[in-house]
Short mmCIF file of C-alpha atoms in Angstrom, two decimals:
data_model
loop_
_atom_site.label_atom_id
_atom_site.label_comp_id
_atom_site.label_asym_id
_atom_site.label_seq_id
_atom_site.Cartn_x
_atom_site.Cartn_y
_atom_site.Cartn_z
CA UNK A 15 0.08 -0.12 0.55
CA UNK A 16 1.32 3.31 -0.80
CA UNK A 17 -0.51 6.77 -0.93
CA UNK A 18 -1.32 10.02 1.68
CA UNK A 19 -4.16 7.40 3.12
CA UNK A 20 -1.70 4.73 4.16
CA UNK A 21 -2.01 3.36 7.77
CA UNK A 22 -6.19 4.23 6.93
CA UNK A 23 -8.39 1.03 8.05
CA UNK A 24 -11.63 1.53 6.03
CA UNK A 25 -14.51 -2.16 5.87
CA UNK A 26 -16.52 -2.03 3.87
CA UNK A 27 -19.93 -3.19 3.41
CA UNK A 28 -20.10 -4.66 -0.14
CA UNK A 29 -22.42 -2.40 -2.15
CA UNK A 30 -23.52 -1.20 -5.40
CA UNK A 31 -22.04 1.57 -7.08
CA UNK A 32 -21.40 4.48 -5.28
CA UNK A 33 -20.24 3.19 -1.80
CA UNK A 34 -17.60 0.90 -3.57
CA UNK A 35 -16.53 4.07 -5.84
CA UNK A 36 -15.98 5.77 -2.47
CA UNK A 37 -14.17 3.09 -1.26
CA UNK A 38 -12.04 2.59 -4.21
CA UNK A 39 -10.87 6.61 -3.98
CA UNK A 40 -9.86 5.69 -0.30
CA UNK A 41 -8.15 3.01 -1.34
CA UNK A 42 -6.51 4.68 -4.78
CA UNK A 43 -5.33 6.63 -2.01
CA UNK A 44 -3.26 4.15 0.34
CA UNK A 45 -6.09 3.50 2.94
CA UNK A 46 -6.66 -0.45 3.29
CA UNK A 47 -9.99 -1.60 2.58
CA UNK A 48 -11.46 -5.07 3.55
CA UNK A 49 -14.62 -5.85 1.92
CA UNK A 50 -17.35 -7.61 3.87
CA UNK A 51 -19.27 -10.15 0.94
CA UNK A 52 -22.01 -12.36 1.71
CA UNK A 53 -20.97 -15.64 0.78
CA UNK A 54 -21.72 -16.85 -2.98
CA UNK A 55 -22.78 -13.49 -3.96
CA UNK A 56 -21.17 -13.25 -7.10
CA UNK A 57 -19.65 -9.79 -8.94
CA UNK A 58 -21.74 -7.29 -10.22
CA UNK A 59 -19.30 -6.88 -12.97
CA UNK A 60 -16.04 -9.64 -13.95
CA UNK A 61 -12.66 -7.64 -12.29
CA UNK A 62 -14.82 -5.14 -11.37
CA UNK A 63 -12.69 -1.68 -11.66
CA UNK A 64 -14.75 -0.48 -8.61
CA UNK A 65 -13.42 -3.29 -6.04
CA UNK A 66 -10.35 -2.44 -6.66
CA UNK A 67 -7.20 -2.49 -4.67
CA UNK A 68 -9.36 -4.70 -1.37
CA UNK A 69 -9.19 -7.82 0.59
CA UNK A 70 -12.19 -9.15 0.74
CA UNK A 71 -13.88 -11.05 3.70
CA UNK A 72 -17.43 -13.80 3.31
CA UNK A 73 -19.65 -13.88 6.35
CA UNK A 74 -22.72 -14.34 6.76
CA UNK A 75 -24.40 -11.30 8.52
CA UNK A 76 -27.29 -12.67 9.87
CA UNK A 77 -25.32 -15.19 12.24
CA UNK A 78 -24.00 -13.83 15.41
CA UNK A 79 -20.66 -15.02 15.14
CA UNK A 80 -20.00 -13.01 11.86
CA UNK A 81 -21.51 -9.96 13.08
CA UNK A 82 -18.81 -10.50 16.49
CA UNK A 83 -16.14 -10.94 13.43
CA UNK A 84 -17.60 -7.49 12.46
CA UNK A 85 -17.44 -5.45 15.31
CA UNK A 86 -14.05 -6.40 16.05
CA UNK A 87 -12.61 -5.44 13.16
CA UNK A 88 -14.51 -2.51 13.91
CA UNK A 89 -12.63 -2.66 17.37
CA UNK A 90 -9.23 -1.97 14.94
CA UNK A 91 -10.35 0.28 11.70
CA UNK A 92 -10.82 3.90 11.68
CA UNK A 93 -13.65 3.78 9.09
CA UNK A 94 -17.31 1.17 8.03
CA UNK A 95 -18.60 2.18 5.09
CA UNK A 96 -22.25 0.76 4.85
CA UNK A 97 -24.73 1.52 1.49
CA UNK A 98 -28.42 -0.36 3.31
CA UNK A 99 -31.46 1.34 3.05
CA UNK A 100 -31.73 3.07 6.44
CA UNK A 101 -32.27 0.72 9.82
CA UNK A 102 -30.47 -2.49 7.99
CA UNK A 103 -27.66 -2.79 9.56
CA UNK A 104 -29.16 -1.50 13.10
CA UNK A 105 -31.12 -4.84 12.47
CA UNK A 106 -28.00 -6.76 11.98
CA UNK A 107 -26.06 -5.79 14.69
CA UNK A 108 -23.22 -3.46 13.85
CA UNK A 109 -25.10 -0.31 13.33
CA UNK A 110 -23.62 3.27 14.72
CA UNK A 111 -24.50 2.31 18.18
CA UNK A 112 -22.81 -1.15 18.10
CA UNK A 113 -19.97 0.31 16.52
CA UNK A 114 -19.37 3.34 18.90
CA UNK A 115 -20.05 1.20 21.72
CA UNK A 116 -16.51 -1.10 20.58
CA UNK A 117 -15.32 1.91 19.29
CA UNK A 118 -16.34 5.41 19.91
CA UNK A 119 -13.25 6.62 17.49
CA UNK A 120 -15.29 5.37 14.13
CA UNK A 121 -16.06 7.44 11.31
CA UNK A 122 -19.60 5.61 10.26
CA UNK A 123 -20.43 6.54 6.50
CA UNK A 124 -23.87 5.68 5.33
CA UNK A 125 -24.10 5.98 1.74
CA UNK A 126 -27.87 5.49 0.39
CA UNK A 127 -29.86 7.03 -2.41
CA UNK A 128 -32.67 9.49 -0.03
CA UNK A 129 -30.90 9.70 2.79
CA UNK A 130 -31.33 8.63 6.62
CA UNK A 131 -34.53 10.76 6.67
CA UNK A 132 -37.49 12.10 4.65
CA UNK A 133 -40.90 10.51 2.92
CA UNK A 134 -38.35 8.67 0.44
CA UNK A 135 -36.45 7.61 3.17
CA UNK A 136 -37.54 3.55 3.08
CA UNK A 137 -38.09 4.14 -0.68
CA UNK A 138 -35.92 2.19 -3.90
CA UNK A 139 -34.58 4.27 -6.49
CA UNK A 140 -31.39 4.90 -8.75
CA UNK A 141 -29.69 7.65 -9.98
CA UNK A 142 -31.88 8.60 -12.71
CA UNK A 143 -34.43 9.38 -9.50
CA UNK A 144 -32.45 10.73 -7.43
CA UNK A 145 -31.17 12.90 -9.83
CA UNK A 146 -34.87 13.82 -10.98
CA UNK A 147 -35.90 14.99 -7.68
CA UNK A 148 -32.31 17.06 -7.30
CA UNK A 149 -32.85 19.13 -10.17
CA UNK A 150 -29.91 18.11 -11.87
CA UNK A 151 -31.83 16.08 -14.79
CA UNK A 152 -34.56 18.55 -16.01
CA UNK A 153 -31.96 20.36 -17.87
CA UNK A 154 -29.75 18.10 -19.72
CA UNK A 155 -30.77 16.51 -23.06
CA UNK A 156 -31.09 18.07 -26.98
CA UNK A 157 -32.99 21.19 -27.91
CA UNK A 158 -36.82 20.30 -27.99
CA UNK A 159 -36.19 16.17 -26.43
CA UNK A 160 -36.56 14.92 -22.90
CA UNK A 161 -33.79 15.03 -20.28
CA UNK A 162 -30.81 12.07 -21.03
CA UNK A 163 -29.57 10.51 -18.21
CA UNK A 164 -25.76 11.65 -18.13
CA UNK A 165 -25.42 7.68 -17.50
CA UNK A 166 -25.02 7.34 -13.77
CA UNK A 167 -22.34 9.77 -13.40
CA UNK A 168 -23.72 12.56 -11.18
CA UNK A 169 -25.62 10.67 -8.86
CA UNK A 170 -23.69 7.51 -8.18
CA UNK A 171 -20.05 8.79 -8.14
CA UNK A 172 -19.84 12.70 -8.22
CA UNK A 173 -23.05 12.80 -5.95
CA UNK A 174 -23.00 9.69 -4.19
CA UNK A 175 -19.08 8.08 -3.89
CA UNK A 176 -16.91 10.91 -4.05
CA UNK A 177 -18.97 13.03 -2.18
CA UNK A 178 -19.05 10.38 0.92
CA UNK A 179 -15.17 9.48 0.58
CA UNK A 180 -15.45 13.62 1.22
CA UNK A 181 -17.14 13.32 3.54
CA UNK A 182 -15.05 10.61 5.31
CA UNK A 183 -11.78 12.47 5.36
CA UNK A 184 -13.68 15.97 6.93
CA UNK A 185 -14.59 13.21 9.70
CA UNK A 186 -11.11 11.86 9.95
CA UNK A 187 -9.86 15.87 10.28
CA UNK A 188 -12.17 16.82 13.19
CA UNK A 189 -11.04 13.47 15.15
CA UNK A 190 -7.86 14.81 15.05
CA UNK A 191 -9.59 17.59 17.71
CA UNK A 192 -12.34 15.81 19.03
CA UNK A 193 -10.80 12.32 19.93
CA UNK A 194 -14.36 11.07 18.59
CA UNK A 195 -16.25 9.45 15.80
CA UNK A 196 -19.59 10.25 14.18
CA UNK A 197 -22.19 8.79 11.21
CA UNK A 198 -22.28 10.61 8.07
CA UNK A 199 -25.46 10.95 6.24
CA UNK A 200 -24.64 10.76 2.82
CA UNK A 201 -27.24 10.81 0.25
CA UNK A 202 -27.29 10.90 -3.45
CA UNK A 203 -30.32 13.51 -3.71
CA UNK A 204 -27.77 15.34 -1.63
CA UNK A 205 -24.50 15.05 -3.54
CA UNK A 206 -26.80 15.20 -6.62
CA UNK A 207 -27.96 18.70 -5.58
CA UNK A 208 -25.03 19.63 -4.32
CA UNK A 209 -22.72 19.67 -7.32
CA UNK A 210 -25.64 21.05 -9.16
CA UNK A 211 -24.49 24.58 -7.14
CA UNK A 212 -23.75 26.34 -10.34
CA UNK A 213 -26.31 26.05 -12.44
CA UNK A 214 -28.68 27.32 -10.03
CA UNK A 215 -25.91 30.30 -9.75
CA UNK A 216 -26.63 30.55 -13.40
CA UNK A 217 -30.15 29.87 -14.33
CA UNK A 218 -30.92 33.38 -11.28
CA UNK A 219 -28.07 35.29 -13.19
CA UNK A 220 -30.84 34.89 -16.53
CA UNK A 221 -28.21 32.49 -18.00
CA UNK A 222 -30.29 29.64 -18.26
CA UNK A 223 -33.56 30.65 -18.82
CA UNK A 224 -33.60 28.88 -22.66
CA UNK A 225 -35.39 25.66 -22.99
CA UNK A 226 -33.43 22.96 -22.55
CA UNK A 227 -30.82 22.80 -24.90
CA UNK A 228 -31.07 26.43 -26.20
CA UNK A 229 -28.45 27.70 -23.56
CA UNK A 230 -24.38 28.56 -23.18
CA UNK A 231 -23.78 25.30 -21.50
CA UNK A 232 -25.70 22.62 -22.77
CA UNK A 233 -25.60 22.56 -26.19
CA UNK A 234 -27.54 25.80 -27.58
CA UNK A 235 -24.80 27.97 -28.16
CA UNK A 236 -22.91 26.88 -31.59
CA UNK A 237 -19.61 27.52 -30.21
CA UNK A 238 -19.72 24.79 -26.69
CA UNK A 239 -21.02 21.95 -29.09
CA UNK A 240 -20.27 18.62 -30.62
CA UNK A 241 -19.89 18.19 -34.25
CA UNK A 242 -19.64 15.44 -36.98
CA UNK A 243 -16.90 14.68 -38.86
CA UNK A 244 -15.69 13.73 -42.08
CA UNK A 245 -15.71 9.74 -40.50
CA UNK A 246 -18.68 9.91 -39.20
CA UNK A 247 -17.06 10.31 -35.32
CA UNK A 248 -17.31 13.90 -32.99
CA UNK A 249 -15.55 16.84 -32.04
CA UNK A 250 -16.03 18.42 -28.98
CA UNK A 251 -15.92 22.47 -29.10
CA UNK A 252 -15.67 24.62 -26.10
CA UNK A 253 -14.45 28.08 -27.35
CA UNK A 254 -16.19 30.68 -25.09
CA UNK A 255 -13.61 33.19 -24.66
CA UNK A 256 -14.00 35.37 -27.81
CA UNK A 257 -9.82 34.67 -27.71
CA UNK A 258 -10.60 31.50 -28.41
CA UNK A 259 -13.42 31.44 -30.68
CA UNK A 260 -11.09 33.88 -32.77
CA UNK A 261 -8.66 30.82 -32.61
CA UNK A 262 -10.95 28.16 -33.70
CA UNK A 263 -12.51 29.89 -37.01
CA UNK A 264 -8.80 30.23 -38.10
CA UNK A 265 -8.36 26.21 -37.50
CA UNK A 266 -11.94 25.76 -39.20
CA UNK A 267 -11.20 27.69 -42.00
CA UNK A 268 -13.83 30.73 -41.86
CA UNK A 269 -14.54 33.67 -43.04
CA UNK A 270 -15.25 36.21 -40.29
CA UNK A 271 -16.94 37.87 -42.48
CA UNK A 272 -19.24 35.30 -43.75
CA UNK A 273 -19.91 35.19 -39.72
CA UNK A 274 -22.85 36.35 -38.04
CA UNK A 275 -21.43 39.69 -35.96
CA UNK A 276 -22.87 38.86 -32.61
CA UNK A 277 -22.04 35.26 -31.75
CA UNK A 278 -23.86 35.39 -28.36
CA UNK A 279 -27.35 36.39 -29.59
CA UNK A 280 -29.61 33.17 -29.86
CA UNK A 281 -31.17 34.45 -33.18
CA UNK A 282 -27.78 34.22 -34.78
CA UNK A 283 -26.49 30.37 -33.32
CA UNK A 284 -28.51 28.43 -36.24
CA UNK A 285 -26.27 30.28 -39.00
CA UNK A 286 -23.33 30.10 -36.87
CA UNK A 287 -24.41 26.69 -36.07
CA UNK A 288 -24.24 25.38 -39.67
CA UNK A 289 -21.53 27.34 -40.49
CA UNK A 290 -19.39 25.10 -37.72
CA UNK A 291 -20.73 22.33 -39.11
CA UNK A 292 -19.97 22.54 -42.46
CA UNK A 293 -16.44 23.23 -41.77
CA UNK A 294 -16.01 20.71 -39.01
CA UNK A 295 -17.46 17.65 -42.05
CA UNK A 296 -14.63 18.62 -43.90
CA UNK A 297 -11.97 16.91 -42.35
CA UNK A 298 -11.74 13.38 -40.42
CA UNK A 299 -11.86 13.38 -36.06
CA UNK A 300 -8.19 12.21 -35.93
CA UNK A 301 -7.07 15.45 -38.59
CA UNK A 302 -8.96 17.73 -36.51
CA UNK A 303 -6.96 16.17 -33.10
CA UNK A 304 -4.21 16.44 -34.77
CA UNK A 305 -4.59 20.31 -36.29
CA UNK A 306 -5.58 21.46 -32.50
CA UNK A 307 -2.16 20.17 -30.87
CA UNK A 308 -0.98 23.68 -29.15
CA UNK A 309 -3.96 25.66 -30.49
CA UNK A 310 -6.11 26.93 -28.00
CA UNK A 311 -9.24 26.82 -30.20
CA UNK A 312 -10.68 24.21 -27.77
CA UNK A 313 -11.37 21.38 -30.08
CA UNK A 314 -11.07 17.95 -28.89
CA UNK A 315 -11.92 14.55 -30.27
CA UNK A 316 -14.75 12.87 -28.51
CA UNK A 317 -12.75 9.74 -27.50
CA UNK A 318 -14.70 6.49 -26.46
CA UNK A 319 -13.91 4.92 -23.15
CA UNK A 320 -12.06 2.19 -24.90
CA UNK A 321 -9.79 4.83 -26.76
CA UNK A 322 -9.41 7.38 -24.33
CA UNK A 323 -5.95 5.76 -22.74
CA UNK A 324 -4.34 5.76 -26.39
CA UNK A 325 -4.62 9.62 -26.72
CA UNK A 326 -0.92 10.98 -26.07
CA UNK A 327 -2.25 13.42 -23.26
CA UNK A 328 -3.33 10.38 -21.03
CA UNK A 329 -0.53 8.48 -21.95
CA UNK A 330 2.03 11.04 -20.87
CA UNK A 331 0.04 11.62 -17.64
CA UNK A 332 -0.25 7.43 -17.31
CA UNK A 333 -4.06 8.40 -16.46
CA UNK A 334 -4.33 4.70 -17.54
CA UNK A 335 -3.89 1.30 -15.63
CA UNK A 336 -4.41 -2.33 -16.77
CA UNK A 337 -5.60 -4.36 -14.29
CA UNK A 338 -6.37 -7.90 -14.34
CA UNK A 339 -6.91 -7.64 -17.85
CA UNK A 340 -9.39 -4.36 -18.05
CA UNK A 341 -8.01 -1.38 -18.88
CA UNK A 342 -9.34 1.32 -16.70
CA UNK A 343 -8.66 4.96 -15.07
CA UNK A 344 -6.00 5.23 -12.59
CA UNK A 345 -6.16 6.79 -9.21
CA UNK A 346 -6.34 10.51 -9.31
CA UNK A 347 -5.30 12.86 -7.74
CA UNK A 348 -1.55 13.44 -7.82
CA UNK A 349 0.66 13.80 -4.60
CA UNK A 350 4.33 14.62 -4.66
CA UNK A 351 5.51 13.19 -1.78
CA UNK A 352 3.09 10.10 -1.18
CA UNK A 353 2.39 9.56 -4.36
CA UNK A 354 -0.72 6.82 -4.85
CA UNK A 355 1.03 3.19 -6.33
CA UNK A 356 -0.84 1.19 -8.88
CA UNK A 357 -4.08 -0.64 -7.23
CA UNK A 358 -4.01 -3.94 -6.51
CA UNK A 359 -6.69 -6.17 -8.62
CA UNK A 360 -10.57 -7.00 -7.72
CA UNK A 361 -10.78 -9.64 -4.86
CA UNK A 362 -12.68 -12.55 -6.03
CA UNK A 363 -15.36 -13.09 -3.21
CA UNK A 364 -13.97 -14.24 -0.12
CA UNK A 365 -10.25 -14.34 -1.43
CA UNK A 366 -9.37 -13.22 2.24
CA UNK A 367 -11.31 -14.71 4.60
CA UNK A 368 -9.09 -17.32 6.67
CA UNK A 369 -6.20 -14.46 6.16
CA UNK A 370 -8.35 -11.55 7.66
CA UNK A 371 -10.01 -14.03 10.48
CA UNK A 372 -6.12 -15.20 11.59
CA UNK A 373 -5.34 -11.42 11.74
CA UNK A 374 -8.93 -11.58 14.29
CA UNK A 375 -7.93 -14.90 16.34
CA UNK A 376 -10.33 -16.90 14.37
CA UNK A 377 -10.96 -19.32 12.05
CA UNK A 378 -13.65 -19.39 9.01
CA UNK A 379 -15.26 -22.64 11.15
CA UNK A 380 -15.67 -19.58 14.66
CA UNK A 381 -17.51 -17.60 12.18
CA UNK A 382 -19.68 -20.04 10.33
#
């Protein structure tokens, strides 16, 4: 293990998407994460990158001896992360009160969609539901179309796992002064609202007043959108500032005299979009990518996930690694004195059960 969190011990009660991602972030930064898996539970995704860098212990938490093993781990750990509906861990005997009775310094992170209280707290949901209620889905989509879910990036990962990990780090920092742990109520509906703070600001300022897909940053402005290239691929253009827009006009070999005089007037956007679209269609995506190197035109190739690792910039920064045959993003951010190492591959369910139980003075038979 290497990284700024080396020496930190985390217990992860296995779940889906946001909690594993948050624990992956902690593990990437050097924390020792022990994942508690259900016996016989198949992986959601084979060699799932979200589960990299941990040890896995298989325990049936319906058995008192297995619960006691978790509480023994709690005694020697800093953080516990769970992603169940409210009340589940209390019924299992490993809720916050049970764990703090064993270790008052424990940071207990609860990752849910709706949070620990509120009218929807006990309801099922997924990313799309949380970001819908948070007001973060409605602005996303094409002009005249329906809201389009941005995969499950906003709720599960940005508003969920990443903010949960941020909360864990904040609670650990506070513990240095108080000597006490605390419970973190990390809800995706809360986090999805928070990551859209900027949207509330520009809406209040009148910069998000047109219909969905018709504003500056949602694909409405022709100088902040994607375009089809000669090989039916795409480039992204983000030439917002005047100096960058001027470079874009030069790169695309557009005639400034033929372009609308006021590019910021939405009434001129259809004409300007037609000029840009016609120019982009003259070359392939990779030709545009090559021409844009060293330019401030803010034009970039739109790469598929399995293409990104081969981009020269990503290669230079070593932004991707291969683990267990899966190419995936490398740990981020970078630390100059305590750099994160290459993560270990995902463990299969229960791979380290005997090893971890042995560290507690137990055997597999003791918890069966």
